[in-house]
């Protein structure tokens, strides 16, 4: 429940580490596999394996990684296991995976994400890791992992169909120059405090603050908060408001909304007070996802839930300084909506034991951390010290990513459901936040819609 900014994420992605792809990168990768052998054919047994994964970094970085992994498993297995890799564009991946798993050409080892796990969990196409791993290995795969990530990979009888290893989320980024202009007010620790903090960061072109006499709302230099009403962006942060107030977006029975409660309504009302404060960038100010994502680094907004800082953004805004606000929360605690990446083994692999050995190799800290740093992600377990120690393309990236690492301990995936309600619910919530629909009417319509989805799932 991004989600997690890998190279593709920097442009546009539905949820960090869950759904996405850059059109230009996808077009390039659509014509080629990357790795030692790019045939994409079934391994055929004898320790010859296929690895399928998606382009979460540049083509050059993906090729370097898959080449290194192929060489590494060959060396560690004494030449008994060889691997070919196929990098599949995000927009084609689910179709390719479905064809492979439903036919006789499954990837022996594959990169998986939570929405795909929702599809595979009850179809038997993935091997049960419990049947392949010894007790020590199984403990190393599961101990310390966020429970929601394990839940998403757990079958109806307790099967473990994939092992989580990387996560992504959108931290609360702050424009340091605007914060300094406001006199460096105390950073918000709760969602409620974010309202006053956003007001303190809002200035017109004459330098007057939102609360000053004569503030010109028609000529704002920078707003305090960017809250895009684009569902593919809001999906990265709306749910944590409900969690922070002790509710959820779907009820425990999974057949109705979960926020028609005093706690859920309070979460919605806090969102509404922020949106109505005058400190939020007006909807329609930016035309697309990319410009909304850049609102804070460009100086149009003081803060926002934003993708991690990338080399492209550092180049585009060479003087901008960002910091990560320690995660605010609600009365019931702090959570961050996060996406998760997994390695999985195909149940129909011609050499399932060798496939497991390759997955185990990929999950070893040296290999897993290599991949995570390549995609500018975060590990799924708590980190001591700075995860990003080696210099990145811009030192601001090191600072931002290391500050964001603290969020990892609060990561929480979206719910495991037989239907996908998020986009529908965000549309209804936006009717309340931005379109003037009364709260009771919105809740009634949202409830009816979810009941219908659940009944037909």
CSV table of C-alpha atoms in Angstrom, one decimal:
chain,number,residue,atom,x,y,z
A,1,UNK,CA,0.0,0.0,0.0
A,2,UNK,CA,6.3,3.4,-3.7
A,3,UNK,CA,5.1,3.2,-4.4
A,4,UNK,CA,8.2,4.3,-3.2
A,5,UNK,CA,12.0,7.2,-7.8
A,6,UNK,CA,13.8,4.7,-9.8
A,7,UNK,CA,14.7,6.0,-13.3
A,8,UNK,CA,11.3,5.1,-14.7
A,9,UNK,CA,9.6,6.4,-11.6
A,10,UNK,CA,11.2,9.8,-12.0
A,11,UNK,CA,9.0,10.3,-15.0
A,12,UNK,CA,5.6,8.8,-14.2
A,13,UNK,CA,4.5,5.7,-12.3
A,14,UNK,CA,1.2,4.7,-10.7
A,15,UNK,CA,2.7,3.5,-7.5
A,16,UNK,CA,6.3,3.2,-6.3
A,17,UNK,CA,7.6,-0.3,-7.1
A,18,UNK,CA,4.1,-1.4,-8.1
A,19,UNK,CA,3.0,-0.2,-11.6
A,20,UNK,CA,4.7,2.1,-14.1
A,21,UNK,CA,7.2,2.7,-16.9
A,22,UNK,CA,8.6,5.5,-18.9
A,23,UNK,CA,7.4,5.5,-22.5
A,24,UNK,CA,10.8,6.2,-24.0
A,25,UNK,CA,12.6,3.6,-21.9
A,26,UNK,CA,9.8,1.1,-22.5
A,27,UNK,CA,10.0,1.5,-26.3
A,28,UNK,CA,13.8,0.9,-26.1
A,29,UNK,CA,13.4,-2.2,-23.9
A,30,UNK,CA,10.5,-3.6,-25.9
A,31,UNK,CA,12.9,-4.6,-28.7
A,32,UNK,CA,15.5,-6.3,-26.6
A,33,UNK,CA,16.1,-8.4,-23.5
A,34,UNK,CA,19.1,-7.6,-21.3
A,35,UNK,CA,21.5,-10.1,-19.8
A,36,UNK,CA,23.8,-12.9,-20.9
A,37,UNK,CA,21.3,-14.6,-23.1
A,38,UNK,CA,18.3,-12.7,-24.3
A,39,UNK,CA,16.3,-15.4,-26.0
A,40,UNK,CA,13.5,-15.3,-23.4
A,41,UNK,CA,12.9,-19.0,-24.0
A,42,UNK,CA,12.1,-21.5,-21.2
A,43,UNK,CA,15.2,-22.7,-19.4
A,44,UNK,CA,14.7,-26.3,-20.5
A,45,UNK,CA,16.2,-27.9,-17.4
A,46,UNK,CA,19.8,-28.7,-16.7
A,47,UNK,CA,20.3,-25.6,-14.6
A,48,UNK,CA,19.6,-23.3,-17.5
A,49,UNK,CA,17.3,-20.6,-16.1
A,50,UNK,CA,15.3,-17.5,-17.2
A,51,UNK,CA,15.1,-14.4,-15.1
A,52,UNK,CA,12.3,-12.0,-16.0
A,53,UNK,CA,12.2,-8.5,-14.5
A,54,UNK,CA,11.0,-5.0,-15.2
A,55,UNK,CA,13.1,-1.9,-16.1
A,56,UNK,CA,13.4,-0.1,-12.7
A,57,UNK,CA,16.6,1.7,-13.8
A,58,UNK,CA,18.4,2.8,-17.0
A,59,UNK,CA,19.0,0.2,-19.8
A,60,UNK,CA,22.7,0.4,-19.1
A,61,UNK,CA,22.2,-0.2,-15.4
A,62,UNK,CA,19.8,-3.1,-15.9
A,63,UNK,CA,22.2,-4.8,-18.4
A,64,UNK,CA,25.1,-4.4,-16.0
A,65,UNK,CA,23.0,-5.9,-13.2
A,66,UNK,CA,21.7,-8.9,-15.1
A,67,UNK,CA,25.1,-9.6,-16.5
A,68,UNK,CA,26.6,-9.6,-13.0
A,69,UNK,CA,23.9,-11.8,-11.7
A,70,UNK,CA,24.4,-14.3,-14.5
A,71,UNK,CA,28.1,-14.4,-13.9
A,72,UNK,CA,27.6,-14.6,-10.1
A,73,UNK,CA,25.3,-17.6,-10.1
A,74,UNK,CA,27.5,-19.5,-12.6
A,75,UNK,CA,30.5,-18.9,-10.4
A,76,UNK,CA,28.7,-19.7,-7.1
A,77,UNK,CA,27.2,-22.9,-8.5
A,78,UNK,CA,30.5,-24.1,-10.0
A,79,UNK,CA,29.1,-23.7,-13.5
A,80,UNK,CA,26.1,-25.9,-12.9
A,81,UNK,CA,23.6,-23.0,-13.1
A,82,UNK,CA,23.4,-20.5,-16.0
A,83,UNK,CA,20.9,-17.7,-16.4
A,84,UNK,CA,19.4,-15.7,-19.1
A,85,UNK,CA,17.6,-12.4,-18.4
A,86,UNK,CA,14.7,-10.7,-20.1
A,87,UNK,CA,13.7,-7.1,-19.1
A,88,UNK,CA,10.1,-6.5,-20.0
A,89,UNK,CA,8.6,-3.0,-20.3
A,90,UNK,CA,6.2,-2.2,-17.5
A,91,UNK,CA,3.2,-1.8,-19.8
A,92,UNK,CA,3.7,-5.2,-21.3
A,93,UNK,CA,4.9,-7.1,-18.3
A,94,UNK,CA,1.6,-8.4,-16.9
A,95,UNK,CA,0.5,-9.7,-20.3
A,96,UNK,CA,3.9,-11.4,-20.8
A,97,UNK,CA,3.9,-12.9,-17.4
A,98,UNK,CA,0.4,-14.2,-17.7
A,99,UNK,CA,1.2,-15.9,-21.0
A,100,UNK,CA,4.3,-17.4,-19.6
A,101,UNK,CA,2.7,-18.8,-16.5
A,102,UNK,CA,-0.4,-20.0,-18.3
A,103,UNK,CA,1.6,-21.8,-21.0
A,104,UNK,CA,4.8,-23.8,-20.9
A,105,UNK,CA,7.2,-20.9,-20.9
A,106,UNK,CA,7.3,-19.5,-17.3
A,107,UNK,CA,10.2,-17.5,-16.1
A,108,UNK,CA,12.1,-19.7,-13.7
A,109,UNK,CA,12.7,-16.6,-11.4
A,110,UNK,CA,10.8,-13.4,-11.7
A,111,UNK,CA,10.5,-10.0,-10.2
A,112,UNK,CA,7.0,-9.5,-8.7
A,113,UNK,CA,5.0,-6.7,-7.3
A,114,UNK,CA,1.9,-6.7,-5.0
A,115,UNK,CA,-0.8,-6.2,-7.7
A,116,UNK,CA,0.6,-9.2,-9.6
A,117,UNK,CA,0.8,-11.2,-6.4
A,118,UNK,CA,-2.9,-10.6,-6.0
A,119,UNK,CA,-3.4,-12.3,-9.3
A,120,UNK,CA,-1.0,-15.3,-8.8
A,121,UNK,CA,-1.7,-16.0,-5.1
A,122,UNK,CA,-4.5,-18.5,-5.7
A,123,UNK,CA,-3.5,-19.9,-9.1
A,124,UNK,CA,-0.6,-22.1,-8.1
A,125,UNK,CA,1.8,-20.7,-10.7
A,126,UNK,CA,4.5,-19.8,-8.1
A,127,UNK,CA,6.4,-22.3,-6.0
A,128,UNK,CA,5.9,-22.4,-2.3
A,129,UNK,CA,9.2,-21.2,-0.9
A,130,UNK,CA,8.5,-23.1,2.3
A,131,UNK,CA,8.9,-26.3,0.4
A,132,UNK,CA,12.3,-25.3,-1.0
A,133,UNK,CA,14.0,-23.5,1.8
A,134,UNK,CA,15.5,-24.9,4.9
A,135,UNK,CA,14.5,-23.5,8.3
A,136,UNK,CA,17.5,-21.1,8.5
A,137,UNK,CA,16.9,-19.7,5.0
A,138,UNK,CA,13.2,-19.4,5.5
A,139,UNK,CA,13.8,-17.4,8.7
A,140,UNK,CA,16.3,-15.1,6.9
A,141,UNK,CA,13.7,-14.4,4.2
A,142,UNK,CA,10.9,-13.6,6.6
A,143,UNK,CA,12.2,-12.3,10.0
A,144,UNK,CA,12.0,-8.5,10.3
A,145,UNK,CA,9.9,-8.1,7.1
A,146,UNK,CA,6.8,-5.8,7.2
A,147,UNK,CA,3.9,-8.1,7.8
A,148,UNK,CA,1.8,-6.5,5.0
A,149,UNK,CA,4.5,-7.5,2.5
A,150,UNK,CA,4.4,-11.1,3.7
A,151,UNK,CA,0.6,-11.1,3.7
A,152,UNK,CA,0.6,-10.1,0.0
A,153,UNK,CA,2.8,-13.1,-0.8
A,154,UNK,CA,1.0,-15.6,1.3
A,155,UNK,CA,-1.4,-18.2,-0.2
A,156,UNK,CA,-4.7,-19.4,1.3
A,157,UNK,CA,-2.9,-22.3,3.1
A,158,UNK,CA,0.1,-20.3,4.4
A,159,UNK,CA,2.2,-20.8,1.2
A,160,UNK,CA,5.0,-18.2,0.8
A,161,UNK,CA,5.0,-17.5,-2.9
A,162,UNK,CA,7.6,-14.7,-3.0
A,163,UNK,CA,10.2,-13.1,-0.8
A,164,UNK,CA,10.1,-9.3,-0.4
A,165,UNK,CA,13.4,-7.4,-0.6
A,166,UNK,CA,13.0,-3.9,-1.8
A,167,UNK,CA,10.4,-1.2,-1.1
A,168,UNK,CA,9.6,2.3,-2.2
A,169,UNK,CA,7.5,5.1,-0.8
A,170,UNK,CA,6.9,8.9,-1.1
A,171,UNK,CA,8.4,10.8,1.8
A,172,UNK,CA,7.2,14.3,2.8
A,173,UNK,CA,9.7,16.6,1.1
A,174,UNK,CA,10.3,20.1,2.2
A,175,UNK,CA,11.8,23.0,0.2
A,176,UNK,CA,14.5,24.3,2.5
A,177,UNK,CA,14.6,27.9,1.1
A,178,UNK,CA,10.8,28.4,1.6
A,179,UNK,CA,11.1,26.9,5.1
A,180,UNK,CA,13.9,29.4,5.9
A,181,UNK,CA,11.8,32.3,4.4
A,182,UNK,CA,9.1,31.3,6.8
A,183,UNK,CA,11.5,31.5,9.8
A,184,UNK,CA,12.0,27.8,10.1
A,185,UNK,CA,8.8,27.0,12.0
A,186,UNK,CA,8.8,23.7,13.9
A,187,UNK,CA,8.4,20.7,11.6
A,188,UNK,CA,4.9,19.1,11.8
A,189,UNK,CA,4.7,15.9,13.7
A,190,UNK,CA,1.0,15.2,13.0
A,191,UNK,CA,-1.4,15.5,10.0
A,192,UNK,CA,-3.2,18.2,12.0
A,193,UNK,CA,0.0,20.2,12.4
A,194,UNK,CA,0.7,20.0,8.7
A,195,UNK,CA,-2.2,22.5,8.2
A,196,UNK,CA,-0.6,25.3,10.1
A,197,UNK,CA,2.8,24.5,8.8
A,198,UNK,CA,1.5,24.7,5.2
A,199,UNK,CA,-0.1,28.1,6.0
A,200,UNK,CA,3.3,29.3,7.4
A,201,UNK,CA,5.0,28.4,4.1
A,202,UNK,CA,2.5,30.2,1.8
A,203,UNK,CA,3.6,33.6,0.5
A,204,UNK,CA,2.3,36.0,-2.2
A,205,UNK,CA,4.6,37.7,-4.8
A,206,UNK,CA,5.0,40.7,-2.4
A,207,UNK,CA,6.3,38.5,0.3
A,208,UNK,CA,3.2,38.5,2.5
A,209,UNK,CA,2.3,35.4,4.3
A,210,UNK,CA,-1.1,33.8,4.0
A,211,UNK,CA,-2.0,35.1,7.5
A,212,UNK,CA,-0.8,38.6,6.9
A,213,UNK,CA,-3.2,41.5,6.2
A,214,UNK,CA,-3.4,42.2,2.5
A,215,UNK,CA,-2.2,38.7,1.4
A,216,UNK,CA,-3.0,38.5,-2.3
A,217,UNK,CA,-4.5,35.1,-3.1
A,218,UNK,CA,-4.5,35.9,-6.8
A,219,UNK,CA,-0.7,36.3,-6.9
A,220,UNK,CA,0.9,33.5,-4.9
A,221,UNK,CA,4.6,33.0,-5.2
A,222,UNK,CA,4.6,29.6,-3.5
A,223,UNK,CA,1.9,27.6,-1.6
A,224,UNK,CA,2.7,25.7,1.5
A,225,UNK,CA,1.5,22.3,0.2
A,226,UNK,CA,1.1,20.5,-3.1
A,227,UNK,CA,-1.8,18.0,-3.0
A,228,UNK,CA,-2.4,16.7,-6.5
A,229,UNK,CA,-5.9,15.4,-7.2
A,230,UNK,CA,-4.5,13.0,-9.8
A,231,UNK,CA,-5.5,9.5,-8.5
A,232,UNK,CA,-2.2,7.9,-9.6
A,233,UNK,CA,-0.3,10.2,-7.3
A,234,UNK,CA,-2.8,10.3,-4.4
A,235,UNK,CA,-2.7,6.5,-4.3
A,236,UNK,CA,0.8,6.9,-2.7
A,237,UNK,CA,-0.4,8.8,0.4
A,238,UNK,CA,-4.1,9.0,1.0
A,239,UNK,CA,-4.5,5.7,2.8
A,240,UNK,CA,-2.0,6.5,5.5
A,241,UNK,CA,-4.3,9.3,6.8
A,242,UNK,CA,-6.9,6.6,7.5
A,243,UNK,CA,-4.4,4.4,9.1
A,244,UNK,CA,-3.1,7.2,11.3
A,245,UNK,CA,-6.6,7.8,12.7
A,246,UNK,CA,-7.3,4.1,13.4
A,247,UNK,CA,-9.5,3.2,10.4
A,248,UNK,CA,-8.9,1.8,6.9
A,249,UNK,CA,-10.3,2.3,3.4
A,250,UNK,CA,-12.0,-1.2,3.4
A,251,UNK,CA,-13.7,-2.8,6.4
A,252,UNK,CA,-12.5,-6.1,8.0
A,253,UNK,CA,-15.1,-8.1,6.2
A,254,UNK,CA,-13.7,-6.8,2.9
A,255,UNK,CA,-17.2,-6.0,1.6
A,256,UNK,CA,-17.7,-2.3,2.4
A,257,UNK,CA,-15.7,0.9,3.0
A,258,UNK,CA,-13.8,1.1,6.3
A,259,UNK,CA,-13.9,4.8,6.9
A,260,UNK,CA,-17.6,5.3,7.8
A,261,UNK,CA,-16.5,5.5,11.4
A,262,UNK,CA,-15.7,8.5,13.7
A,263,UNK,CA,-12.0,7.8,13.1
A,264,UNK,CA,-12.3,7.6,9.4
A,265,UNK,CA,-14.4,10.7,9.2
A,266,UNK,CA,-11.9,12.6,11.3
A,267,UNK,CA,-9.1,11.6,8.9
A,268,UNK,CA,-11.2,12.9,6.0
A,269,UNK,CA,-12.0,16.2,7.8
A,270,UNK,CA,-8.3,16.8,8.5
A,271,UNK,CA,-7.6,16.3,4.8
A,272,UNK,CA,-10.4,18.7,3.9
A,273,UNK,CA,-9.2,21.4,6.3
A,274,UNK,CA,-5.7,21.2,4.7
A,275,UNK,CA,-7.2,21.5,1.2
A,276,UNK,CA,-9.5,24.4,2.2
A,277,UNK,CA,-6.8,26.3,4.1
A,278,UNK,CA,-5.7,28.4,1.2
A,279,UNK,CA,-2.2,26.9,1.5
A,280,UNK,CA,-2.6,24.1,-1.1
A,281,UNK,CA,-1.7,24.5,-4.7
A,282,UNK,CA,-5.0,25.0,-6.6
A,283,UNK,CA,-6.1,22.0,-8.7
A,284,UNK,CA,-5.4,22.6,-12.4
A,285,UNK,CA,-2.3,24.6,-11.7
A,286,UNK,CA,-0.2,21.9,-13.4
A,287,UNK,CA,-1.2,19.9,-16.4
A,288,UNK,CA,0.5,16.5,-15.7
A,289,UNK,CA,2.0,14.2,-13.2
A,290,UNK,CA,5.6,15.3,-13.8
A,291,UNK,CA,4.9,18.9,-13.0
A,292,UNK,CA,2.9,18.1,-9.9
A,293,UNK,CA,5.8,15.8,-8.8
A,294,UNK,CA,8.2,18.8,-9.2
A,295,UNK,CA,6.1,21.3,-7.3
A,296,UNK,CA,8.3,21.4,-4.2
A,297,UNK,CA,11.7,21.2,-5.8
A,298,UNK,CA,10.7,23.9,-8.3
A,299,UNK,CA,9.7,26.2,-5.5
A,300,UNK,CA,6.0,26.4,-6.3
A,301,UNK,CA,5.2,24.6,-3.0
A,302,UNK,CA,6.8,24.3,0.3
A,303,UNK,CA,6.2,20.6,0.8
A,304,UNK,CA,4.5,17.6,-0.6
A,305,UNK,CA,4.5,13.8,-0.6
A,306,UNK,CA,7.0,13.4,-3.4
A,307,UNK,CA,9.1,10.8,-5.3
A,308,UNK,CA,12.7,10.5,-4.0
A,309,UNK,CA,15.1,12.9,-5.5
A,310,UNK,CA,16.6,11.9,-8.8
A,311,UNK,CA,19.6,12.8,-10.9
A,312,UNK,CA,17.4,14.4,-13.5
A,313,UNK,CA,15.7,16.6,-11.0
A,314,UNK,CA,19.0,17.7,-9.5
A,315,UNK,CA,20.2,18.6,-13.0
A,316,UNK,CA,17.0,20.5,-13.7
A,317,UNK,CA,17.1,22.4,-10.4
A,318,UNK,CA,20.8,22.7,-9.5
A,319,UNK,CA,20.3,25.2,-6.7
A,320,UNK,CA,17.2,23.6,-5.0
A,321,UNK,CA,17.7,22.2,-1.5
A,322,UNK,CA,15.3,19.7,-0.1
A,323,UNK,CA,14.9,17.9,3.2
A,324,UNK,CA,12.7,15.1,4.4
A,325,UNK,CA,10.3,15.9,7.2
A,326,UNK,CA,10.2,13.2,9.8
A,327,UNK,CA,7.0,11.2,9.2
A,328,UNK,CA,3.9,12.9,10.6
A,329,UNK,CA,1.1,10.7,11.8
A,330,UNK,CA,-2.3,10.6,13.5
A,331,UNK,CA,-3.6,9.6,17.0
A,332,UNK,CA,-3.0,5.9,16.2
A,333,UNK,CA,0.5,6.3,14.9
A,334,UNK,CA,2.5,6.7,11.8
A,335,UNK,CA,2.4,4.8,8.5
A,336,UNK,CA,3.6,5.3,5.0
A,337,UNK,CA,2.0,3.8,1.9
A,338,UNK,CA,4.7,1.6,0.4
A,339,UNK,CA,5.2,-0.6,-2.6
A,340,UNK,CA,7.2,-3.8,-2.5
A,341,UNK,CA,9.4,-5.8,-4.9
A,342,UNK,CA,9.8,-9.6,-4.6
A,343,UNK,CA,11.8,-12.5,-6.1
A,344,UNK,CA,9.7,-15.5,-6.9
A,345,UNK,CA,10.2,-19.0,-8.4
A,346,UNK,CA,7.9,-20.6,-10.9
A,347,UNK,CA,6.1,-23.8,-9.8
A,348,UNK,CA,6.5,-25.1,-13.4
A,349,UNK,CA,10.2,-24.4,-13.7
A,350,UNK,CA,11.9,-27.3,-15.4
A,351,UNK,CA,14.5,-27.1,-12.7
A,352,UNK,CA,12.8,-25.7,-9.6
A,353,UNK,CA,15.7,-26.5,-7.3
A,354,UNK,CA,18.1,-24.6,-9.5
A,355,UNK,CA,15.6,-21.8,-9.8
A,356,UNK,CA,15.4,-21.6,-6.0
A,357,UNK,CA,19.2,-21.5,-5.7
A,358,UNK,CA,19.2,-18.5,-8.1
A,359,UNK,CA,16.5,-16.7,-6.2
A,360,UNK,CA,18.4,-17.4,-3.0
A,361,UNK,CA,21.5,-15.9,-4.6
A,362,UNK,CA,19.6,-12.8,-5.6
A,363,UNK,CA,18.3,-12.4,-2.1
A,364,UNK,CA,21.7,-12.5,-0.5
A,365,UNK,CA,22.5,-9.0,1.0
A,366,UNK,CA,25.2,-8.2,-1.5
A,367,UNK,CA,23.1,-8.8,-4.5
A,368,UNK,CA,19.8,-7.4,-3.0
A,369,UNK,CA,21.5,-4.2,-1.9
A,370,UNK,CA,23.2,-3.9,-5.3
A,371,UNK,CA,19.7,-3.9,-6.9
A,372,UNK,CA,18.1,-1.6,-4.4
A,373,UNK,CA,20.8,1.0,-4.7
A,374,UNK,CA,20.6,0.7,-8.5
A,375,UNK,CA,16.9,1.6,-8.5
A,376,UNK,CA,17.3,4.2,-5.7
A,377,UNK,CA,15.0,2.2,-3.5
A,378,UNK,CA,15.0,1.2,0.1
A,379,UNK,CA,15.5,-2.2,1.8
A,380,UNK,CA,12.5,-3.8,3.4
A,381,UNK,CA,14.2,-4.1,6.8
A,382,UNK,CA,15.4,-1.4,9.1
A,383,UNK,CA,18.7,0.2,8.2
A,384,UNK,CA,21.4,1.2,10.7
A,385,UNK,CA,23.4,4.3,9.5
A,386,UNK,CA,23.3,5.5,6.0
A,387,UNK,CA,22.2,3.0,3.4
A,388,UNK,CA,23.5,5.3,0.6
A,389,UNK,CA,27.2,5.8,1.5
A,390,UNK,CA,28.8,5.7,-1.9
A,391,UNK,CA,28.4,9.1,-3.7
A,392,UNK,CA,25.5,9.3,-6.1
A,393,UNK,CA,25.3,11.6,-9.1
A,394,UNK,CA,24.5,14.6,-6.8
A,395,UNK,CA,25.2,14.7,-3.0
A,396,UNK,CA,21.6,16.0,-2.5
A,397,UNK,CA,20.4,12.6,-3.6
A,398,UNK,CA,22.5,10.9,-0.8
A,399,UNK,CA,21.1,13.2,1.8
A,400,UNK,CA,17.5,12.9,0.7
A,401,UNK,CA,17.5,9.1,0.3
A,402,UNK,CA,19.2,8.6,3.6
A,403,UNK,CA,16.8,10.9,5.4
A,404,UNK,CA,13.9,9.0,3.8
A,405,UNK,CA,15.3,5.7,5.0
A,406,UNK,CA,13.7,6.4,8.4
A,407,UNK,CA,10.3,6.0,6.9
A,408,UNK,CA,11.0,2.3,6.1
A,409,UNK,CA,10.1,1.2,9.6
A,410,UNK,CA,6.5,2.6,9.1
A,411,UNK,CA,6.0,1.0,5.6
A,412,UNK,CA,2.6,-0.5,5.0
A,413,UNK,CA,1.3,-2.1,1.8
A,414,UNK,CA,-2.2,-1.6,0.5
A,415,UNK,CA,-4.8,-4.3,1.3
A,416,UNK,CA,-4.8,-7.8,-0.1
A,417,UNK,CA,-8.2,-7.9,-1.9
A,418,UNK,CA,-9.9,-9.8,-4.8
A,419,UNK,CA,-10.8,-6.4,-6.3
A,420,UNK,CA,-9.0,-3.1,-6.8
A,421,UNK,CA,-10.9,-0.3,-5.1
A,422,UNK,CA,-8.3,2.4,-4.8
A,423,UNK,CA,-8.9,4.5,-7.9
A,424,UNK,CA,-12.6,4.5,-7.4
A,425,UNK,CA,-12.3,5.5,-3.8
A,426,UNK,CA,-9.8,8.3,-4.5
A,427,UNK,CA,-12.3,9.6,-7.1
A,428,UNK,CA,-15.0,9.7,-4.4
A,429,UNK,CA,-12.7,11.2,-1.8
A,430,UNK,CA,-11.8,13.9,-4.3
A,431,UNK,CA,-15.5,14.7,-4.8
A,432,UNK,CA,-15.5,15.6,-1.1
A,433,UNK,CA,-12.1,17.3,-0.9
A,434,UNK,CA,-12.2,19.3,-4.1
A,435,UNK,CA,-15.7,19.2,-5.8
A,436,UNK,CA,-17.9,20.3,-2.9
A,437,UNK,CA,-19.8,17.0,-2.3
A,438,UNK,CA,-21.0,16.7,1.3
A,439,UNK,CA,-19.2,14.2,3.4
A,440,UNK,CA,-22.3,12.0,4.1
A,441,UNK,CA,-23.2,11.9,0.4
A,442,UNK,CA,-19.7,10.9,-0.6
A,443,UNK,CA,-19.6,8.2,2.1
A,444,UNK,CA,-22.9,6.8,0.9
A,445,UNK,CA,-21.9,6.6,-2.7
A,446,UNK,CA,-18.5,5.2,-1.9
A,447,UNK,CA,-20.1,2.5,0.3
A,448,UNK,CA,-22.5,1.5,-2.5
A,449,UNK,CA,-19.7,1.3,-5.0
A,450,UNK,CA,-17.5,-0.9,-2.8
A,451,UNK,CA,-20.4,-3.2,-1.9
A,452,UNK,CA,-21.0,-3.7,-5.6
A,453,UNK,CA,-17.3,-4.4,-6.3
A,454,UNK,CA,-17.1,-6.9,-3.5
A,455,UNK,CA,-20.3,-8.7,-4.5
A,456,UNK,CA,-19.0,-9.3,-8.0
A,457,UNK,CA,-15.3,-10.1,-7.2
